Short mmCIF file of C-alpha atoms in Angstrom, two decimals:
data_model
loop_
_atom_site.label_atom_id
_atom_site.label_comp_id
_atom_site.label_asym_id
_atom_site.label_seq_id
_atom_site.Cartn_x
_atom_site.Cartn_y
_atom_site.Cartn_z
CA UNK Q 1 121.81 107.86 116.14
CA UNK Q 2 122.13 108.39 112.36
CA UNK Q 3 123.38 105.24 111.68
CA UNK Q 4 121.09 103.10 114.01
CA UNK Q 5 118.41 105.17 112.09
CA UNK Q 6 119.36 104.39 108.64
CA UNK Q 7 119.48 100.79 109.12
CA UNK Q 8 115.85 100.63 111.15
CA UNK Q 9 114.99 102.46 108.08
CA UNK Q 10 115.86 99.00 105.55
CA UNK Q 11 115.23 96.42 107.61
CA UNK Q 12 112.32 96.05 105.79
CA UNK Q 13 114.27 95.83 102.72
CA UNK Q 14 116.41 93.21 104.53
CA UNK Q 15 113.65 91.10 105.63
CA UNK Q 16 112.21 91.52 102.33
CA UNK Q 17 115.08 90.45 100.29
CA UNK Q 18 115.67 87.53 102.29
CA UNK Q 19 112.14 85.95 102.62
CA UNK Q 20 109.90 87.28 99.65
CA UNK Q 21 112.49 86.63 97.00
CA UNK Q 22 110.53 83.67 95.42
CA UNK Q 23 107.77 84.52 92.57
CA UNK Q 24 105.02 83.22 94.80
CA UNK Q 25 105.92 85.84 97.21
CA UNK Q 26 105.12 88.42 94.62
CA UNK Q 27 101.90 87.64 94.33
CA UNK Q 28 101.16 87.19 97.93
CA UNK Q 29 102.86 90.56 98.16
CA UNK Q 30 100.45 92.17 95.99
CA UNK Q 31 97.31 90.25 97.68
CA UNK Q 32 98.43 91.54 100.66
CA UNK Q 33 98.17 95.50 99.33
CA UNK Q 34 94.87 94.56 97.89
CA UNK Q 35 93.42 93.47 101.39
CA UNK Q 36 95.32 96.21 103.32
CA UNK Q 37 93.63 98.67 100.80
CA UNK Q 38 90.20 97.14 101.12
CA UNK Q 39 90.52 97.29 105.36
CA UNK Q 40 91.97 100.47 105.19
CA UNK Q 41 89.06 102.38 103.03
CA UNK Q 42 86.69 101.91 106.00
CA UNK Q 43 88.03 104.08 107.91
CA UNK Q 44 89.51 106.60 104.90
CA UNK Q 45 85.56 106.13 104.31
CA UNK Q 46 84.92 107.18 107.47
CA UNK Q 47 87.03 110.36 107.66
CA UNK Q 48 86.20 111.49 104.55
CA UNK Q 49 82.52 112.10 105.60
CA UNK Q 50 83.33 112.83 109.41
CA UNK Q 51 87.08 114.46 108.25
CA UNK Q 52 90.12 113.12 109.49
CA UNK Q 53 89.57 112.61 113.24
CA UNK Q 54 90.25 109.25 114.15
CA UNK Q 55 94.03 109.86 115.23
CA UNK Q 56 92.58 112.66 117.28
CA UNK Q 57 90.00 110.20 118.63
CA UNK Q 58 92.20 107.40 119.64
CA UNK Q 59 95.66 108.94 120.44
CA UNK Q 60 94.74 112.01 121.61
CA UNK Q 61 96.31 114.53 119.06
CA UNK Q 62 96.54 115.59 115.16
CA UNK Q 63 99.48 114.51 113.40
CA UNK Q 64 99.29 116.87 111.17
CA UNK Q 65 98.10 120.57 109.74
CA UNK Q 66 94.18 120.04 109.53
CA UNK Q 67 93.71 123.09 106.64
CA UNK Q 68 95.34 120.36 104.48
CA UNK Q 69 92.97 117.85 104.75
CA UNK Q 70 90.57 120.66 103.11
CA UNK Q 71 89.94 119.70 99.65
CA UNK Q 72 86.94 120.27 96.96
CA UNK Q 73 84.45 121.06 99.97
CA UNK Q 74 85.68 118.24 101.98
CA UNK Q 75 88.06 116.34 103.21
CA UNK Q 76 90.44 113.97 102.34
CA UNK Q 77 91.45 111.18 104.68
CA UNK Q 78 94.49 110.53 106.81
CA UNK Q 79 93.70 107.90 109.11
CA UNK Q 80 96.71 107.23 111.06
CA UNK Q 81 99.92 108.02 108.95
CA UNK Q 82 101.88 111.66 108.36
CA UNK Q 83 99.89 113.20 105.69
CA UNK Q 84 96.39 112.79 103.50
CA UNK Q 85 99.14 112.12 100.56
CA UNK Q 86 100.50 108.86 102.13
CA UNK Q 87 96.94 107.71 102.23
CA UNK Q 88 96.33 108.31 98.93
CA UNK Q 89 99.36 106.98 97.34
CA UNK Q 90 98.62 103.58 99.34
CA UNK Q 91 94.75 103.11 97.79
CA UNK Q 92 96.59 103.90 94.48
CA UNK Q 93 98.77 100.95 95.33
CA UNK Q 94 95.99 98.88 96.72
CA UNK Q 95 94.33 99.35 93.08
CA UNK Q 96 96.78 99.12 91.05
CA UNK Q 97 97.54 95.58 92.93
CA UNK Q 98 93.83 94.84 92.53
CA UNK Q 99 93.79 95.65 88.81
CA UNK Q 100 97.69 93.34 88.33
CA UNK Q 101 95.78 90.10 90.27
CA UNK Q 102 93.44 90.32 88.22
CA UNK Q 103 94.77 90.93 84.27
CA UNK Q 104 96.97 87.81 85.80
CA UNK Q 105 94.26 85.43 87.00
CA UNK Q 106 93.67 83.05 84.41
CA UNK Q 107 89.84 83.13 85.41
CA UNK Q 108 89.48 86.72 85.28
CA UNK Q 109 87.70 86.76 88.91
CA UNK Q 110 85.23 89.07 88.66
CA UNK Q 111 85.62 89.80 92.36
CA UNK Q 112 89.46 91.16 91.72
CA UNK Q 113 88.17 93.47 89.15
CA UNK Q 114 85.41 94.36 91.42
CA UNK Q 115 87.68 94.99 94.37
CA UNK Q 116 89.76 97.37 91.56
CA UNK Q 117 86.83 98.91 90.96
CA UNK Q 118 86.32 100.23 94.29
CA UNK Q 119 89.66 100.79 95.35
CA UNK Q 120 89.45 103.34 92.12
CA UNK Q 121 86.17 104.81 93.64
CA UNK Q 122 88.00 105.14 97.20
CA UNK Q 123 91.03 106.82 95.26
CA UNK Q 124 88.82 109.44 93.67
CA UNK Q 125 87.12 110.33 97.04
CA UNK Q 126 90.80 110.58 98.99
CA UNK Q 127 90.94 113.62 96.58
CA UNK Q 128 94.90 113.38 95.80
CA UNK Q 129 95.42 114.70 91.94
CA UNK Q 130 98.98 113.33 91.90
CA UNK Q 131 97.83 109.29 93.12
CA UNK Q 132 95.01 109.67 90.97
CA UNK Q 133 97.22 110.63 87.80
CA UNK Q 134 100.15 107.75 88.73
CA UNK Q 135 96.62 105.22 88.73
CA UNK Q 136 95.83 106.45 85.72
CA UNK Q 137 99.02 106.11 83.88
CA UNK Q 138 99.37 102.64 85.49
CA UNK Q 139 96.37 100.61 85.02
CA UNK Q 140 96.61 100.86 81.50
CA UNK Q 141 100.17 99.32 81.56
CA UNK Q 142 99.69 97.09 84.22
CA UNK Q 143 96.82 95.54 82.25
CA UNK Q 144 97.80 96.45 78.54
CA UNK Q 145 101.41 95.71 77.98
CA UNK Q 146 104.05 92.36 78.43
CA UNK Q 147 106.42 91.94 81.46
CA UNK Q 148 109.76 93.06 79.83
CA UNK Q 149 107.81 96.69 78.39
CA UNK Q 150 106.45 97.23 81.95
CA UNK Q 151 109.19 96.92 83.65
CA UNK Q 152 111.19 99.14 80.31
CA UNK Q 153 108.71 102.00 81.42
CA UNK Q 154 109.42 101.31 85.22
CA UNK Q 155 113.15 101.96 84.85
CA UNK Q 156 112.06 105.26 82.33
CA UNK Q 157 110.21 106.78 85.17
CA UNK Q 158 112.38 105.81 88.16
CA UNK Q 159 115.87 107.46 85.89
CA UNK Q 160 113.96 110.52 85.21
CA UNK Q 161 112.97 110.87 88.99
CA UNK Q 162 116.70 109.90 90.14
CA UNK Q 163 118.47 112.59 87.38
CA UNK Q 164 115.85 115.13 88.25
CA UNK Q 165 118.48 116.58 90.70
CA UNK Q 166 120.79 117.07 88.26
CA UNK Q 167 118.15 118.55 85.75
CA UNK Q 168 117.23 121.05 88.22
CA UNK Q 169 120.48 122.38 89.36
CA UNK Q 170 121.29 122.78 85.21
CA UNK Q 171 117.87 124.82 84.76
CA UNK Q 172 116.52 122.41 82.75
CA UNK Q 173 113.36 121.67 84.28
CA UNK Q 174 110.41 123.83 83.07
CA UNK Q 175 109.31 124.95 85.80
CA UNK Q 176 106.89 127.64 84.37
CA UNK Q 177 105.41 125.58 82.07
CA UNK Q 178 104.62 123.22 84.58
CA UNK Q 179 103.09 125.89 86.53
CA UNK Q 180 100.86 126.80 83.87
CA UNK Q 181 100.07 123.57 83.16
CA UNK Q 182 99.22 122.98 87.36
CA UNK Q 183 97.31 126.35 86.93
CA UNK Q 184 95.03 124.99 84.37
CA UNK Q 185 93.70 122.34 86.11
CA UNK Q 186 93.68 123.86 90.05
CA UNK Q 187 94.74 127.09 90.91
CA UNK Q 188 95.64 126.24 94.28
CA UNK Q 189 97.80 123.13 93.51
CA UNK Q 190 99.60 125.65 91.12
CA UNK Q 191 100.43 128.04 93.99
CA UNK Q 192 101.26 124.25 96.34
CA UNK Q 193 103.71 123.71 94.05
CA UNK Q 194 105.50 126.68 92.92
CA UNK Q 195 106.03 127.06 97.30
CA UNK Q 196 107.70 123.74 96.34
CA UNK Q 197 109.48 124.66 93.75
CA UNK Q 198 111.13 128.16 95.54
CA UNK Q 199 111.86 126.31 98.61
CA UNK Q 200 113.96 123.69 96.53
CA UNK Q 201 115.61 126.45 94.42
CA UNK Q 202 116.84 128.08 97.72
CA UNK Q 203 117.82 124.88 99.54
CA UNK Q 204 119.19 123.50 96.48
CA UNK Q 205 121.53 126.50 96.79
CA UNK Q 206 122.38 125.64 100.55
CA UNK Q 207 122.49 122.43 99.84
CA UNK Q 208 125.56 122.85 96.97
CA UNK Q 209 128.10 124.64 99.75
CA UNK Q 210 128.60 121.22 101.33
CA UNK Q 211 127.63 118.85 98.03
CA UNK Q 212 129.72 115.73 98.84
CA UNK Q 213 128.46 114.50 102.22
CA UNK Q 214 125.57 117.54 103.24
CA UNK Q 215 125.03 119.48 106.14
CA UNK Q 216 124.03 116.83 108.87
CA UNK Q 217 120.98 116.90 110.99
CA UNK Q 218 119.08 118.87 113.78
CA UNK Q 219 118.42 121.65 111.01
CA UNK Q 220 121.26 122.67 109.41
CA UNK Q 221 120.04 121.88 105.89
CA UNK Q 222 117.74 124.64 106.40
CA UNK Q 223 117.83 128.48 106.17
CA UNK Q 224 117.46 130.12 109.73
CA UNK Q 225 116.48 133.38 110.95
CA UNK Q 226 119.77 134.63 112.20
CA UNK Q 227 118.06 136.60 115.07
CA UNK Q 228 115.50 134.16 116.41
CA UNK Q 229 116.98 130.68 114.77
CA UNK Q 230 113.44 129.38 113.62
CA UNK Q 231 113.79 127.45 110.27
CA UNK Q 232 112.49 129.73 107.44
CA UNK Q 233 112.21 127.23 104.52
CA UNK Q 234 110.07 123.87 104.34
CA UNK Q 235 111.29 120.48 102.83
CA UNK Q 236 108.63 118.50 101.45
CA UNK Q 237 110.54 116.28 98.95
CA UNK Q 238 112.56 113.32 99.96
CA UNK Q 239 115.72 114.00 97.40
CA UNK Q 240 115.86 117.58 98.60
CA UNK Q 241 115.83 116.23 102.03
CA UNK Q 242 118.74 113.68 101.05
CA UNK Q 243 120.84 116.34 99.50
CA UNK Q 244 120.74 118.77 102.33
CA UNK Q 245 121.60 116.59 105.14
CA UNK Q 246 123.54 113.75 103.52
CA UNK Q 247 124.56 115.01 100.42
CA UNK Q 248 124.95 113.08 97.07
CA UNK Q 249 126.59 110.40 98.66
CA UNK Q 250 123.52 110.16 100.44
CA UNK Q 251 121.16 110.74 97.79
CA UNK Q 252 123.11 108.44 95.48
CA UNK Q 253 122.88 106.03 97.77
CA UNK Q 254 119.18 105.63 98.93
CA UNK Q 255 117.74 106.63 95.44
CA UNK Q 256 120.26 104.17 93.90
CA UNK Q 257 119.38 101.36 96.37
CA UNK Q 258 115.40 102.13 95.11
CA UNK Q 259 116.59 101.78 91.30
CA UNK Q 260 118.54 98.94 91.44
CA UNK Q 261 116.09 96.28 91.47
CA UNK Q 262 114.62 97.63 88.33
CA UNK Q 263 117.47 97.63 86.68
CA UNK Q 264 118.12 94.31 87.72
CA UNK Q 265 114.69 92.53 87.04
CA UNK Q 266 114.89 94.25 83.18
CA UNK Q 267 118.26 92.40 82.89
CA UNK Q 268 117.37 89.11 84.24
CA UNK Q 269 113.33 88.86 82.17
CA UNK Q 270 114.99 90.01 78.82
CA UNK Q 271 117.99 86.93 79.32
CA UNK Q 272 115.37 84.61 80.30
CA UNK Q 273 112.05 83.17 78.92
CA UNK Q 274 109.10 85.43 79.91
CA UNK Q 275 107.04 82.50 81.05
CA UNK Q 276 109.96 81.66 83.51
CA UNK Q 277 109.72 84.81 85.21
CA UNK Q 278 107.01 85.99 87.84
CA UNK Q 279 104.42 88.36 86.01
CA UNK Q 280 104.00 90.04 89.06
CA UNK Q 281 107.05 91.60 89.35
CA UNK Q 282 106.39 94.05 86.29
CA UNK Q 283 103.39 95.52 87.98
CA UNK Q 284 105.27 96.07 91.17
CA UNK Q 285 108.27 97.34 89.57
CA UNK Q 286 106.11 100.15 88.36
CA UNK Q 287 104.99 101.01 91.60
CA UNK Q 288 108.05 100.84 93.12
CA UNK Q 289 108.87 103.53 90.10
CA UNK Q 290 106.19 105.54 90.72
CA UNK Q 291 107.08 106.26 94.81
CA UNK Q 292 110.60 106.79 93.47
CA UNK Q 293 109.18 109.76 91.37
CA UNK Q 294 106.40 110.94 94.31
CA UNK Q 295 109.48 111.29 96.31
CA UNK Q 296 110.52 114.72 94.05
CA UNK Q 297 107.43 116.53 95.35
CA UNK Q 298 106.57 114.94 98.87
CA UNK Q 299 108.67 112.53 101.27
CA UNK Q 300 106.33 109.14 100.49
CA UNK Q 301 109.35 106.85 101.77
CA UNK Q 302 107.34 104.45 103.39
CA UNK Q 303 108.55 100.75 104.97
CA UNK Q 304 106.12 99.13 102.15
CA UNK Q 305 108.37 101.02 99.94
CA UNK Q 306 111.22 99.01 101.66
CA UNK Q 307 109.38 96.11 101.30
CA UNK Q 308 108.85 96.08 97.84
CA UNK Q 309 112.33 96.96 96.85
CA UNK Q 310 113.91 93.99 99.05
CA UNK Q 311 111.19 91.23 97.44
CA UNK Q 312 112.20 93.02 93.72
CA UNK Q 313 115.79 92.80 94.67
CA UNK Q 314 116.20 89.21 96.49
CA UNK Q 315 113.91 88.01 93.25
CA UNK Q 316 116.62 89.30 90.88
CA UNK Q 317 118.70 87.45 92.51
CA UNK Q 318 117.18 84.79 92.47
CA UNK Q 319 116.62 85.05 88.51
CA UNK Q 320 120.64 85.74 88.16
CA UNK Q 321 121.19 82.74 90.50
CA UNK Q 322 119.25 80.42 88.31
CA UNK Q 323 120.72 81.76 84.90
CA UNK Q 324 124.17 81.17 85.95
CA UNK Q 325 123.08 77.88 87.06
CA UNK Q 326 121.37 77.06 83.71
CA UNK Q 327 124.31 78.35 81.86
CA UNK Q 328 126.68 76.20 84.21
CA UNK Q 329 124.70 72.84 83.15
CA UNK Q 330 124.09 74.11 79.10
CA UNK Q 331 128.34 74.45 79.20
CA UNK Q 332 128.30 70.93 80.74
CA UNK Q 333 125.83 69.41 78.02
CA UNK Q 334 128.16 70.95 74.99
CA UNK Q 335 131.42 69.59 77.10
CA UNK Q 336 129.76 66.17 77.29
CA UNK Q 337 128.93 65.82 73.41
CA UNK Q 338 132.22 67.24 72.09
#
C-alpha cells in the first residue's frame, strides 16, 4: 500500500517531466496558476464573507477543525482542500505567477499586472501571515533580479529548508528568538508555533531510535498513551512527518527529489547563454523553493508541487541535452579545421 502510494504521489512529477519539459510549457504552466488563482478567489471570496462552508454545502461534511478558519474577526477561506493554509499558499502562487507573466511580457499588459494586483488583494484577505511574507519576499525578485540570481536565491532557500533537520537536532535553530520575534507581531501565532516547535522536539526524539529507515505507518511515529493508545503528539510539518515514518532515507529522498531541479536549472543557465534559457523557469524555481521551506512548519505537499518539480526537472534536461549536443558539434567544427 506504501509503495502504490508513493508512486500515485509523483505521477504528477512523471507526467510533468515528460510533457512540460519544453520552455513554452513554462509559461503555459504559470498561465495556468494565474487562471486557477483568478477562478479560485470566487469562491475563497465567497467563504471569506460567508466562512468556509462550501465543502459542508456540497459534500456534506467539514474537512477540517472550523476554530482554525478564525482569524482577525473573520475567516479565512478553505474552499475544498485540507486546510485554510493550502489555500493561501496557492493565491500566493497564483500572484506570484501573475506578477512573473507580466515583468516577462514584452508589452507590459496592463491586465497581468492588474490580475497581480488582485491576486495580492485576495492574498491579504485569505489572512495567512506565512503566504503573505513568501509573496512579499518574492515579487521583488521575481520582478527585480536576472534568471541565474533568482534561481541562486531559489537553491539558498530550498538548502536551508532541506538542512533544517540537521540544524535542529544540533540545537542550532533559535528557537526563542524566533518566538519572540512571532510574539511581536501576533501573540497567538507565537503560541501556534512554539506547539510546533515542542511537538517536533519530542518526535524528533522518537523519531532518532529508528533514524535509518523510520518507524512505518498506522501511527507508530507518534507518542501514544500507553493505557488508552490515542496519539498524544500532532505532526504538522512534512519533514517531521518523513523522518518519523520513513526515516532519512525517506526524507533524503523526497526532499532531495524537490531540490534537484534547482540545482540542476542553476547548472545548466550559468553554462549557457541567458537568452537561450526560458525566463520562466527562475520564477518557478522560487516557488518551488518556497513550498520546499512551507513544508518545515505545515505539510503543503501538494500534486502542483509535483507538477512543478517534473516541468523544472524534464527542462533541465532538456538544457543538459542540448549543451552536450552543442558541445558535440563545437568539437566537430575544431576537428574539421585542424
Amino acid at each position: 500500500a506504501l509503495a502504490l502510494q508513493q508512486f500515485l504521489l509523483i505521477l504528477p512529477f512523471l507526467l510533468a517531466r515528460q510533457h512540460l519539459a519544453n520552455g513554452g510549457a513554462q509559461k503555459d504552466l504559470m498561465l495556468a496558476l494565474m487562471i486557477g488563482g483568478l477562478v479560485y478567489s470566487v469562491p475563497m471570496l465567497i467563504e471569506i464573507r460567508l466562512s468556509p462552508q462550501l465543502n459542508n454545502w456540497i459534500y456534506g461534511y467539514y474537512q477540517h477543525f472550523f476554530g482554525q478558519s478564525i482569524r482577525a474577526g473573520g475567516f479565512r477561506p478553505v474552499v475544498f482542500l485540507y486546510h485554510g493554509l493550502w489555500v493561501a499558499f496557492f493565491a500566493m502562487t497564483a500572484a506570484v505567477s501573475a506578477f512573473a507573466l507580466w515583468r516577462n511580457d514584452k508589452s507590459h499588459n496592463i491586465s497581468l499586472l492588474l490580475a497581480a494586483a488582485y491576486l495580492s488583494v485576495v492574498l491579504v484577505l485569505a489572512k495567512s501571515l506565512g503566504a503573505l511574507i513568501f509573496a512579499v519576499a518574492l515579487v521583488p525578485c521575481v520582478v527585480l533580479l536576472g534568471t541565474v540570481m533568482q534561481i541562486r536565491v531559489a537553491i539558498l532557500i530550498g538548502a536551508l529548508a532541506v538542512a533544517y533537520p540537521v540544524l535542529k537536532g544540533a540545537d542550532l535553530v533559535p528557537q526563542d528568538k524566533l518566538l519572540a520575534q512571532a510574539a511581536a507581531i501576533d501573540p497567538e501565532r507565537a503560541a501556534s508555533l512554539e506547539f510546533r516547535f515542542d511537538n517536533e522536539n519530542t518526535l524528533l526524539e522518537r523519531a532518532y531510535l529508528k533514524p535509518v529507515f523510520g518507524w512505518g505507518s498506522w501511527g507508530r511515529n507518534h507518542i501514544l498513551d500507553p493505557n488508552t493508545g490515542n496519539i498524544l503528539t500532532v505532526t504538522d510539518g512534512r519533514w517531521i512527518i518523513l523522518i518519523g515514518i520513513y526515516g532519512w532515507v525517506g526524507y533524503l529522498a523526497e526532499f532531495g527529489l524537490l531540490l534537484l531541479p534547482l540545482l540542476l536549472l542553476w547548472r545548466e543557465a550559468v553554462a549557457m547563454r541567458e537568452d537561450v534559457v526560458s525566463p520562466f523557469i527562475a520564477p518557478l524555481s522560487l516557488i518551488l523553493a518556497v513550498n520546499i521551506f512551507d513544508m518545515l512548519p505545515n505539510a503543503t505537499l501538494t500534486p502542483l508541487t509535483w507538477l512543478v518539480v517534473g516541468a523544472l526537472t524534464g527542462y533541465a534536461e532538456v538544457l543538459k541535452s542540448q549543451r552536450l549536443k552543442q558541445a558535440d558539434t563545437d568539437a566537430l567544427k575544431w576537428q574539421s579545421i585542424l
